[in-house]
């Protein structure tokens, strides 16, 4: 529990932005259940943040109980959701882009149960995903994040601290919730280059081709480690892994090699994975926990809404974490520029798209 509660501090600042002011009691008993993606509940990233949000909701309201089922493979998504429906969960939250089809099918089949899906719009886009706009459901809420905005800042600071003029990023899978980070990061580097007349290179992602380096999943730590070593061999001294818990393989390598520093993803890695804090430059934080806590509270308060949520810099649904122990790597002028860049993105002066 101590480990889990650490995550609460990471996303607490964003709670009001989602409309989630903790309540002492709820009007109705609520059983909130999470259908997690692969990678495990303690991945120090995406799943862990979601579960921490659920536990925070239960801690804030004695009438809320929470549980989760983790998927070992994609084939577990639908069966896990069915188990949660059969267990009479009042709200079921799918955690992950790939769970969307199973959540949509369950929402369609169980109109009296409320659902939410993290990293998807929660709409039925047809069997092949080509139907836009998709069909909406009154019992299904989509939760999405503009993490390209904070990743844009991360790319800018990475370019600013790089000594080799090469930075890198890789993903777990080539899916929108992953590539949005990578694209924002690369565009942040490009923005730095334009502003400073520099030519810092990004390894692992091609903005024009919308393709890059991927592990092929979120569990192959050996491949993630090899990718990280390859980036270092090519000269990268800042690496941004967008692969959930696989960031640990990259950070572990950086600790050993002393050739690179790492930008964590989803949670503040300094808090979530303190064993790597010596090599963590910053983190691109995604308010998964905040959104999960908020939708559970809304359910308990009888205020569930299918209106979609988008976390961005403006509502603190995503943000760049502090530099913590590596703050001296980031000159004061660069820190000021990164802060101003965030403000410019929020007010529309700079586009991270």
mmCIF file of C-alpha atoms in Angstrom:
data_model
loop_
_atom_site.group_PDB
_atom_site.id
_atom_site.type_symbol
_atom_site.label_atom_id
_atom_site.label_comp_id
_atom_site.label_asym_id
_atom_site.label_seq_id
_atom_site.Cartn_x
_atom_site.Cartn_y
_atom_site.Cartn_z
ATOM 1 C CA UNK A 1 0.000 0.000 0.000
ATOM 2 C CA UNK A 2 2.844 2.415 0.776
ATOM 3 C CA UNK A 3 4.241 1.931 -2.720
ATOM 4 C CA UNK A 4 0.819 2.472 -4.254
ATOM 5 C CA UNK A 5 0.052 5.645 -2.334
ATOM 6 C CA UNK A 6 3.164 7.298 -3.720
ATOM 7 C CA UNK A 7 1.400 7.548 -7.053
ATOM 8 C CA UNK A 8 -1.397 9.618 -5.553
ATOM 9 C CA UNK A 9 0.914 12.608 -5.124
ATOM 10 C CA UNK A 10 1.823 12.528 -8.793
ATOM 11 C CA UNK A 11 -1.679 13.143 -10.072
ATOM 12 C CA UNK A 12 -3.330 14.869 -7.111
ATOM 13 C CA UNK A 13 -2.564 18.315 -8.519
ATOM 14 C CA UNK A 14 -4.653 17.539 -11.573
ATOM 15 C CA UNK A 15 -7.711 16.232 -9.744
ATOM 16 C CA UNK A 16 -9.662 19.468 -9.802
ATOM 17 C CA UNK A 17 -9.031 19.840 -13.526
ATOM 18 C CA UNK A 18 -11.005 16.649 -14.111
ATOM 19 C CA UNK A 19 -13.672 17.768 -11.650
ATOM 20 C CA UNK A 20 -12.682 15.266 -8.953
ATOM 21 C CA UNK A 21 -12.819 16.894 -5.550
ATOM 22 C CA UNK A 22 -12.668 14.009 -3.040
ATOM 23 C CA UNK A 23 -15.841 13.408 -1.027
ATOM 24 C CA UNK A 24 -16.112 12.001 2.474
ATOM 25 C CA UNK A 25 -18.991 9.687 1.573
ATOM 26 C CA UNK A 26 -20.828 8.653 -1.566
ATOM 27 C CA UNK A 27 -24.588 8.468 -1.964
ATOM 28 C CA UNK A 28 -24.539 4.863 -3.167
ATOM 29 C CA UNK A 29 -22.327 1.817 -2.585
ATOM 30 C CA UNK A 30 -20.092 1.421 -5.624
ATOM 31 C CA UNK A 31 -18.014 -1.510 -6.833
ATOM 32 C CA UNK A 32 -15.476 -0.110 -9.297
ATOM 33 C CA UNK A 33 -13.439 -2.572 -11.321
ATOM 34 C CA UNK A 34 -10.439 -2.181 -13.607
ATOM 35 C CA UNK A 35 -9.642 -4.335 -16.617
ATOM 36 C CA UNK A 36 -5.915 -3.724 -16.910
ATOM 37 C CA UNK A 37 -3.706 -3.993 -19.959
ATOM 38 C CA UNK A 38 -0.703 -6.325 -20.121
ATOM 39 C CA UNK A 39 2.421 -5.408 -18.165
ATOM 40 C CA UNK A 40 1.133 -6.079 -14.657
ATOM 41 C CA UNK A 41 -0.402 -3.879 -11.990
ATOM 42 C CA UNK A 42 3.014 -2.833 -10.670
ATOM 43 C CA UNK A 43 4.523 -1.663 -13.965
ATOM 44 C CA UNK A 44 5.642 1.660 -12.393
ATOM 45 C CA UNK A 45 3.698 3.306 -15.189
ATOM 46 C CA UNK A 46 0.305 3.048 -16.849
ATOM 47 C CA UNK A 47 -1.414 0.187 -15.004
ATOM 48 C CA UNK A 48 0.059 1.175 -11.652
ATOM 49 C CA UNK A 49 -1.207 4.716 -12.027
ATOM 50 C CA UNK A 50 -4.719 3.520 -12.888
ATOM 51 C CA UNK A 51 -4.829 1.192 -9.891
ATOM 52 C CA UNK A 52 -3.530 3.938 -7.601
ATOM 53 C CA UNK A 53 -6.347 6.176 -8.796
ATOM 54 C CA UNK A 54 -8.881 3.475 -7.990
ATOM 55 C CA UNK A 55 -7.398 2.959 -4.543
ATOM 56 C CA UNK A 56 -7.438 6.704 -3.930
ATOM 57 C CA UNK A 57 -11.157 6.737 -4.772
ATOM 58 C CA UNK A 58 -11.776 3.947 -2.264
ATOM 59 C CA UNK A 59 -9.716 5.697 0.384
ATOM 60 C CA UNK A 60 -11.692 8.917 -0.087
ATOM 61 C CA UNK A 61 -15.087 7.194 0.114
ATOM 62 C CA UNK A 62 -15.910 4.310 2.440
ATOM 63 C CA UNK A 63 -18.774 3.240 0.166
ATOM 64 C CA UNK A 64 -16.423 2.548 -2.731
ATOM 65 C CA UNK A 65 -14.728 -0.811 -3.169
ATOM 66 C CA UNK A 66 -12.257 -1.512 -5.960
ATOM 67 C CA UNK A 67 -10.623 -4.469 -7.659
ATOM 68 C CA UNK A 68 -8.700 -5.223 -10.831
ATOM 69 C CA UNK A 69 -8.013 -8.024 -13.265
ATOM 70 C CA UNK A 70 -4.720 -7.904 -15.161
ATOM 71 C CA UNK A 71 -4.326 -9.281 -18.676
ATOM 72 C CA UNK A 72 -1.485 -11.625 -19.510
ATOM 73 C CA UNK A 73 -2.271 -11.332 -23.217
ATOM 74 C CA UNK A 74 -4.707 -9.544 -25.530
ATOM 75 C CA UNK A 75 -6.951 -12.595 -25.487
ATOM 76 C CA UNK A 76 -7.692 -11.912 -21.802
ATOM 77 C CA UNK A 77 -9.427 -8.564 -22.383
ATOM 78 C CA UNK A 78 -12.943 -9.773 -23.179
ATOM 79 C CA UNK A 79 -12.989 -12.656 -20.639
ATOM 80 C CA UNK A 80 -11.738 -10.347 -17.877
ATOM 81 C CA UNK A 81 -14.438 -7.797 -18.637
ATOM 82 C CA UNK A 82 -17.110 -10.518 -18.634
ATOM 83 C CA UNK A 83 -15.903 -11.700 -15.215
ATOM 84 C CA UNK A 84 -16.239 -8.154 -13.889
ATOM 85 C CA UNK A 85 -19.738 -7.824 -15.337
ATOM 86 C CA UNK A 86 -20.696 -11.154 -13.749
ATOM 87 C CA UNK A 87 -19.314 -9.923 -10.428
ATOM 88 C CA UNK A 88 -21.811 -7.045 -10.553
ATOM 89 C CA UNK A 89 -19.325 -4.203 -10.826
ATOM 90 C CA UNK A 90 -21.173 -0.872 -11.088
ATOM 91 C CA UNK A 91 -18.506 0.663 -13.286
ATOM 92 C CA UNK A 92 -15.827 -1.110 -15.296
ATOM 93 C CA UNK A 93 -12.822 0.826 -16.559
ATOM 94 C CA UNK A 94 -10.697 -0.562 -19.362
ATOM 95 C CA UNK A 95 -7.106 0.589 -19.075
ATOM 96 C CA UNK A 96 -5.457 0.750 -22.481
ATOM 97 C CA UNK A 97 -6.063 1.506 -26.146
ATOM 98 C CA UNK A 98 -6.196 -2.153 -27.163
ATOM 99 C CA UNK A 99 -9.050 -2.938 -24.769
ATOM 100 C CA UNK A 100 -11.452 -0.600 -26.558
ATOM 101 C CA UNK A 101 -13.217 -3.174 -28.754
ATOM 102 C CA UNK A 102 -13.889 -5.444 -25.792
ATOM 103 C CA UNK A 103 -15.186 -2.517 -23.711
ATOM 104 C CA UNK A 104 -17.429 -1.297 -26.539
ATOM 105 C CA UNK A 105 -18.878 -4.792 -26.967
ATOM 106 C CA UNK A 106 -19.510 -5.081 -23.223
ATOM 107 C CA UNK A 107 -21.099 -1.625 -23.008
ATOM 108 C CA UNK A 108 -23.392 -2.518 -25.908
ATOM 109 C CA UNK A 109 -24.388 -5.833 -24.307
ATOM 110 C CA UNK A 110 -24.805 -4.446 -20.765
ATOM 111 C CA UNK A 111 -26.594 -1.082 -20.946
ATOM 112 C CA UNK A 112 -27.273 -0.999 -17.202
ATOM 113 C CA UNK A 113 -23.552 -1.128 -16.354
ATOM 114 C CA UNK A 114 -21.370 1.955 -16.779
ATOM 115 C CA UNK A 115 -17.991 1.729 -18.471
ATOM 116 C CA UNK A 116 -14.978 3.917 -19.184
ATOM 117 C CA UNK A 117 -11.964 3.393 -21.414
ATOM 118 C CA UNK A 118 -8.556 4.993 -20.958
ATOM 119 C CA UNK A 119 -6.749 6.080 -24.142
ATOM 120 C CA UNK A 120 -9.724 5.693 -26.452
ATOM 121 C CA UNK A 121 -12.833 7.679 -27.336
ATOM 122 C CA UNK A 122 -15.155 4.828 -26.343
ATOM 123 C CA UNK A 123 -16.979 4.838 -29.668
ATOM 124 C CA UNK A 124 -17.802 1.946 -31.964
ATOM 125 C CA UNK A 125 -15.834 2.530 -35.161
ATOM 126 C CA UNK A 126 -16.894 -0.684 -36.833
ATOM 127 C CA UNK A 127 -15.198 -4.047 -37.172
ATOM 128 C CA UNK A 128 -12.188 -2.631 -38.988
ATOM 129 C CA UNK A 129 -12.079 0.666 -37.065
ATOM 130 C CA UNK A 130 -12.788 2.795 -40.132
ATOM 131 C CA UNK A 131 -16.190 4.254 -39.247
ATOM 132 C CA UNK A 132 -15.966 7.919 -38.247
ATOM 133 C CA UNK A 133 -17.693 9.413 -36.429
ATOM 134 C CA UNK A 134 -18.291 6.303 -34.391
ATOM 135 C CA UNK A 135 -21.386 5.238 -32.478
ATOM 136 C CA UNK A 136 -21.545 6.672 -28.963
ATOM 137 C CA UNK A 137 -23.002 4.930 -25.920
ATOM 138 C CA UNK A 138 -24.708 6.553 -22.943
ATOM 139 C CA UNK A 139 -22.963 4.145 -20.568
ATOM 140 C CA UNK A 140 -19.395 4.507 -21.914
ATOM 141 C CA UNK A 141 -16.963 7.355 -21.250
ATOM 142 C CA UNK A 142 -13.814 7.884 -23.307
ATOM 143 C CA UNK A 143 -10.714 9.187 -21.504
ATOM 144 C CA UNK A 144 -7.914 10.557 -23.662
ATOM 145 C CA UNK A 145 -4.788 12.660 -23.213
ATOM 146 C CA UNK A 146 -2.908 15.220 -25.299
ATOM 147 C CA UNK A 147 0.457 13.962 -24.061
ATOM 148 C CA UNK A 148 2.094 15.377 -27.188
ATOM 149 C CA UNK A 149 1.987 18.728 -25.366
ATOM 150 C CA UNK A 150 4.157 17.754 -22.402
ATOM 151 C CA UNK A 151 6.265 15.471 -24.625
ATOM 152 C CA UNK A 152 6.933 18.548 -26.783
ATOM 153 C CA UNK A 153 8.440 20.227 -23.720
ATOM 154 C CA UNK A 154 10.424 17.059 -22.996
ATOM 155 C CA UNK A 155 11.863 17.065 -26.507
ATOM 156 C CA UNK A 156 12.875 20.693 -26.141
ATOM 157 C CA UNK A 157 14.675 20.113 -22.851
ATOM 158 C CA UNK A 158 16.288 16.908 -24.160
ATOM 159 C CA UNK A 159 17.723 18.799 -27.121
ATOM 160 C CA UNK A 160 18.889 21.545 -24.794
ATOM 161 C CA UNK A 161 20.859 19.266 -22.458
ATOM 162 C CA UNK A 162 22.263 16.848 -25.051
ATOM 163 C CA UNK A 163 26.045 16.971 -25.363
ATOM 164 C CA UNK A 164 26.216 14.697 -28.395
ATOM 165 C CA UNK A 165 23.481 16.351 -30.431
ATOM 166 C CA UNK A 166 21.569 13.061 -30.567
ATOM 167 C CA UNK A 167 18.515 12.044 -28.550
ATOM 168 C CA UNK A 168 16.258 9.016 -28.957
ATOM 169 C CA UNK A 169 12.818 7.577 -28.356
ATOM 170 C CA UNK A 170 11.184 4.185 -28.823
ATOM 171 C CA UNK A 171 7.736 2.737 -28.207
ATOM 172 C CA UNK A 172 6.093 -0.456 -27.058
ATOM 173 C CA UNK A 173 3.654 -0.691 -29.961
ATOM 174 C CA UNK A 174 2.889 1.517 -32.948
ATOM 175 C CA UNK A 175 -0.483 2.672 -31.622
ATOM 176 C CA UNK A 176 -1.784 6.245 -31.141
ATOM 177 C CA UNK A 177 -1.409 6.477 -27.325
ATOM 178 C CA UNK A 178 2.284 5.587 -27.778
ATOM 179 C CA UNK A 179 3.165 7.488 -30.930
ATOM 180 C CA UNK A 180 1.530 10.688 -29.660
ATOM 181 C CA UNK A 181 4.357 10.880 -27.082
ATOM 182 C CA UNK A 182 7.052 10.104 -29.645
ATOM 183 C CA UNK A 183 5.724 12.594 -32.173
ATOM 184 C CA UNK A 184 5.434 15.360 -29.591
ATOM 185 C CA UNK A 185 8.969 14.628 -28.389
ATOM 186 C CA UNK A 186 10.445 14.810 -31.897
ATOM 187 C CA UNK A 187 8.538 17.998 -32.669
ATOM 188 C CA UNK A 188 9.832 19.537 -29.448
ATOM 189 C CA UNK A 189 13.386 18.795 -30.614
ATOM 190 C CA UNK A 190 12.578 20.344 -33.987
ATOM 191 C CA UNK A 191 11.211 23.437 -32.231
ATOM 192 C CA UNK A 192 14.450 23.735 -30.261
ATOM 193 C CA UNK A 193 16.508 23.394 -33.435
ATOM 194 C CA UNK A 194 14.514 26.126 -35.151
ATOM 195 C CA UNK A 195 14.687 28.473 -32.168
ATOM 196 C CA UNK A 196 18.410 27.946 -31.560
ATOM 197 C CA UNK A 197 19.717 27.291 -35.070
ATOM 198 C CA UNK A 198 20.838 23.818 -33.969
ATOM 199 C CA UNK A 199 20.584 20.383 -35.568
ATOM 200 C CA UNK A 200 19.932 17.927 -32.753
ATOM 201 C CA UNK A 201 18.990 14.547 -34.250
ATOM 202 C CA UNK A 202 16.139 12.320 -33.058
ATOM 203 C CA UNK A 203 16.704 8.562 -33.314
ATOM 204 C CA UNK A 204 13.735 6.193 -33.209
ATOM 205 C CA UNK A 205 10.980 8.325 -34.710
ATOM 206 C CA UNK A 206 10.390 9.863 -38.130
ATOM 207 C CA UNK A 207 7.864 12.709 -38.014
ATOM 208 C CA UNK A 208 7.156 12.577 -41.747
ATOM 209 C CA UNK A 209 6.796 8.794 -42.024
ATOM 210 C CA UNK A 210 5.011 8.457 -38.659
ATOM 211 C CA UNK A 211 7.084 5.394 -37.915
ATOM 212 C CA UNK A 212 10.031 4.454 -35.773
ATOM 213 C CA UNK A 213 11.537 1.964 -33.337
ATOM 214 C CA UNK A 214 9.199 -0.348 -31.402
ATOM 215 C CA UNK A 215 9.613 -3.269 -29.030
ATOM 216 C CA UNK A 216 6.497 -5.006 -30.332
ATOM 217 C CA UNK A 217 4.799 -5.083 -26.950
ATOM 218 C CA UNK A 218 5.211 -4.030 -23.331
ATOM 219 C CA UNK A 219 6.905 -7.040 -21.750
ATOM 220 C CA UNK A 220 10.103 -7.811 -23.692
ATOM 221 C CA UNK A 221 12.711 -6.196 -21.448
ATOM 222 C CA UNK A 222 15.585 -7.873 -23.297
ATOM 223 C CA UNK A 223 14.591 -6.186 -26.543
ATOM 224 C CA UNK A 224 14.052 -2.851 -24.788
ATOM 225 C CA UNK A 225 17.537 -3.148 -23.314
ATOM 226 C CA UNK A 226 19.078 -3.891 -26.701
ATOM 227 C CA UNK A 227 17.284 -0.936 -28.279
ATOM 228 C CA UNK A 228 18.640 1.306 -25.528
ATOM 229 C CA UNK A 229 22.189 0.047 -26.031
ATOM 230 C CA UNK A 230 21.880 0.538 -29.787
ATOM 231 C CA UNK A 231 20.788 4.134 -29.272
ATOM 232 C CA UNK A 232 23.786 4.785 -27.028
ATOM 233 C CA UNK A 233 26.104 3.232 -29.606
ATOM 234 C CA UNK A 234 24.685 5.675 -32.148
ATOM 235 C CA UNK A 235 25.476 8.547 -29.804
ATOM 236 C CA UNK A 236 22.190 9.253 -28.057
ATOM 237 C CA UNK A 237 22.668 10.665 -24.574
ATOM 238 C CA UNK A 238 18.975 11.272 -23.737
ATOM 239 C CA UNK A 239 16.468 8.423 -24.252
ATOM 240 C CA UNK A 240 12.685 8.610 -24.005
ATOM 241 C CA UNK A 241 11.119 5.109 -23.767
ATOM 242 C CA UNK A 242 7.347 5.089 -24.332
ATOM 243 C CA UNK A 243 6.776 1.487 -23.343
ATOM 244 C CA UNK A 244 5.338 1.411 -19.839
ATOM 245 C CA UNK A 245 7.438 -0.582 -17.392
ATOM 246 C CA UNK A 246 10.065 -1.318 -20.057
ATOM 247 C CA UNK A 247 11.477 2.096 -19.254
ATOM 248 C CA UNK A 248 13.170 0.282 -16.380
ATOM 249 C CA UNK A 249 15.357 -1.627 -18.837
ATOM 250 C CA UNK A 250 16.483 1.647 -20.389
ATOM 251 C CA UNK A 251 17.078 3.347 -17.060
ATOM 252 C CA UNK A 252 18.918 0.318 -15.687
ATOM 253 C CA UNK A 253 21.220 0.392 -18.693
ATOM 254 C CA UNK A 254 21.819 4.119 -18.238
ATOM 255 C CA UNK A 255 22.798 3.530 -14.617
ATOM 256 C CA UNK A 256 25.359 0.970 -15.746
ATOM 257 C CA UNK A 257 26.687 2.628 -18.880
ATOM 258 C CA UNK A 258 26.662 6.212 -17.605
ATOM 259 C CA UNK A 259 26.261 7.238 -21.252
ATOM 260 C CA UNK A 260 22.698 8.509 -21.164
ATOM 261 C CA UNK A 261 19.890 9.896 -19.058
ATOM 262 C CA UNK A 262 16.230 8.922 -19.325
ATOM 263 C CA UNK A 263 12.879 10.672 -19.595
ATOM 264 C CA UNK A 264 10.208 8.510 -17.925
ATOM 265 C CA UNK A 265 6.649 8.133 -19.172
ATOM 266 C CA UNK A 266 3.118 8.148 -17.674
ATOM 267 C CA UNK A 267 4.082 8.703 -14.025
ATOM 268 C CA UNK A 268 6.823 10.720 -12.334
ATOM 269 C CA UNK A 269 9.530 8.067 -12.465
ATOM 270 C CA UNK A 270 11.408 9.704 -9.600
ATOM 271 C CA UNK A 271 8.461 8.759 -7.355
ATOM 272 C CA UNK A 272 7.297 5.579 -9.087
ATOM 273 C CA UNK A 273 10.713 4.020 -9.719
ATOM 274 C CA UNK A 274 13.173 5.721 -7.354
ATOM 275 C CA UNK A 275 15.827 3.077 -7.983
ATOM 276 C CA UNK A 276 16.500 4.888 -11.265
ATOM 277 C CA UNK A 277 16.391 8.449 -9.947
ATOM 278 C CA UNK A 278 20.092 9.082 -10.618
ATOM 279 C CA UNK A 279 19.469 8.914 -14.362
ATOM 280 C CA UNK A 280 15.951 10.385 -14.610
ATOM 281 C CA UNK A 281 16.018 13.811 -16.228
ATOM 282 C CA UNK A 282 12.250 14.326 -15.999
ATOM 283 C CA UNK A 283 8.981 12.519 -16.805
ATOM 284 C CA UNK A 284 6.093 13.124 -19.161
ATOM 285 C CA UNK A 285 3.232 12.547 -16.745
ATOM 286 C CA UNK A 286 -0.179 11.372 -17.883
ATOM 287 C CA UNK A 287 -3.049 11.768 -15.434
ATOM 288 C CA UNK A 288 -4.387 8.235 -15.727
ATOM 289 C CA UNK A 289 -4.792 7.930 -11.980
ATOM 290 C CA UNK A 290 -6.602 11.243 -11.701
ATOM 291 C CA UNK A 291 -9.067 10.325 -14.437
ATOM 292 C CA UNK A 292 -9.758 6.886 -12.959
ATOM 293 C CA UNK A 293 -10.332 8.346 -9.506
ATOM 294 C CA UNK A 294 -12.639 11.011 -10.946
ATOM 295 C CA UNK A 295 -14.830 8.679 -12.985
ATOM 296 C CA UNK A 296 -15.249 6.367 -9.981
ATOM 297 C CA UNK A 297 -16.253 9.329 -7.818
ATOM 298 C CA UNK A 298 -18.761 10.465 -10.424
ATOM 299 C CA UNK A 299 -20.260 6.971 -10.471
ATOM 300 C CA UNK A 300 -20.521 6.868 -6.682
ATOM 301 C CA UNK A 301 -22.108 10.326 -6.595
ATOM 302 C CA UNK A 302 -24.656 9.410 -9.248
ATOM 303 C CA UNK A 303 -23.085 11.848 -11.706
ATOM 304 C CA UNK A 304 -21.628 9.487 -14.298
ATOM 305 C CA UNK A 305 -21.450 11.094 -17.735
ATOM 306 C CA UNK A 306 -20.492 9.618 -21.086
ATOM 307 C CA UNK A 307 -19.044 12.979 -22.135
ATOM 308 C CA UNK A 308 -15.437 12.350 -23.127
ATOM 309 C CA UNK A 309 -12.455 13.747 -21.225
ATOM 310 C CA UNK A 310 -9.200 15.020 -22.689
ATOM 311 C CA UNK A 311 -6.271 15.643 -20.369
ATOM 312 C CA UNK A 312 -3.920 18.377 -21.570
ATOM 313 C CA UNK A 313 -1.509 20.999 -20.269
ATOM 314 C CA UNK A 314 -4.315 23.490 -19.741
ATOM 315 C CA UNK A 315 -6.279 21.272 -17.345
ATOM 316 C CA UNK A 316 -3.162 19.588 -15.900
ATOM 317 C CA UNK A 317 -4.212 16.242 -17.343
ATOM 318 C CA UNK A 318 -0.619 15.922 -18.533
ATOM 319 C CA UNK A 319 2.488 17.784 -17.434
ATOM 320 C CA UNK A 320 6.266 17.686 -17.293
ATOM 321 C CA UNK A 321 7.574 16.471 -13.925
ATOM 322 C CA UNK A 322 10.326 18.272 -11.960
ATOM 323 C CA UNK A 323 13.973 17.637 -12.837
ATOM 324 C CA UNK A 324 14.618 16.473 -9.275
ATOM 325 C CA UNK A 325 18.235 15.348 -8.720
ATOM 326 C CA UNK A 326 19.318 16.234 -12.273
ATOM 327 C CA UNK A 327 18.166 19.843 -12.130
ATOM 328 C CA UNK A 328 21.759 21.045 -12.445
ATOM 329 C CA UNK A 329 21.901 19.430 -15.874
ATOM 330 C CA UNK A 330 19.273 21.923 -16.990
ATOM 331 C CA UNK A 331 20.597 25.509 -17.101
ATOM 332 C CA UNK A 332 18.344 28.152 -15.562
ATOM 333 C CA UNK A 333 17.747 29.770 -18.949
ATOM 334 C CA UNK A 334 16.645 26.453 -20.455
ATOM 335 C CA UNK A 335 14.318 25.781 -17.533
ATOM 336 C CA UNK A 336 12.722 29.178 -18.054
ATOM 337 C CA UNK A 337 12.309 28.496 -21.766
ATOM 338 C CA UNK A 338 10.645 25.133 -21.115
ATOM 339 C CA UNK A 339 8.232 26.710 -18.622
ATOM 340 C CA UNK A 340 7.363 29.460 -21.094
ATOM 341 C CA UNK A 341 6.930 26.860 -23.824
ATOM 342 C CA UNK A 342 4.311 25.135 -21.683
ATOM 343 C CA UNK A 343 2.476 28.423 -21.213
ATOM 344 C CA UNK A 344 2.629 29.116 -24.957
ATOM 345 C CA UNK A 345 1.142 25.692 -25.706
ATOM 346 C CA UNK A 346 -1.628 26.249 -23.172
ATOM 347 C CA UNK A 347 -2.614 29.617 -24.623
ATOM 348 C CA UNK A 348 -2.308 28.494 -28.235
ATOM 349 C CA UNK A 349 0.761 30.489 -29.219
ATOM 350 C CA UNK A 350 2.685 27.265 -29.966
ATOM 351 C CA UNK A 351 1.175 24.115 -31.438
ATOM 352 C CA UNK A 352 2.478 20.732 -30.315
ATOM 353 C CA UNK A 353 0.567 18.933 -33.080
#
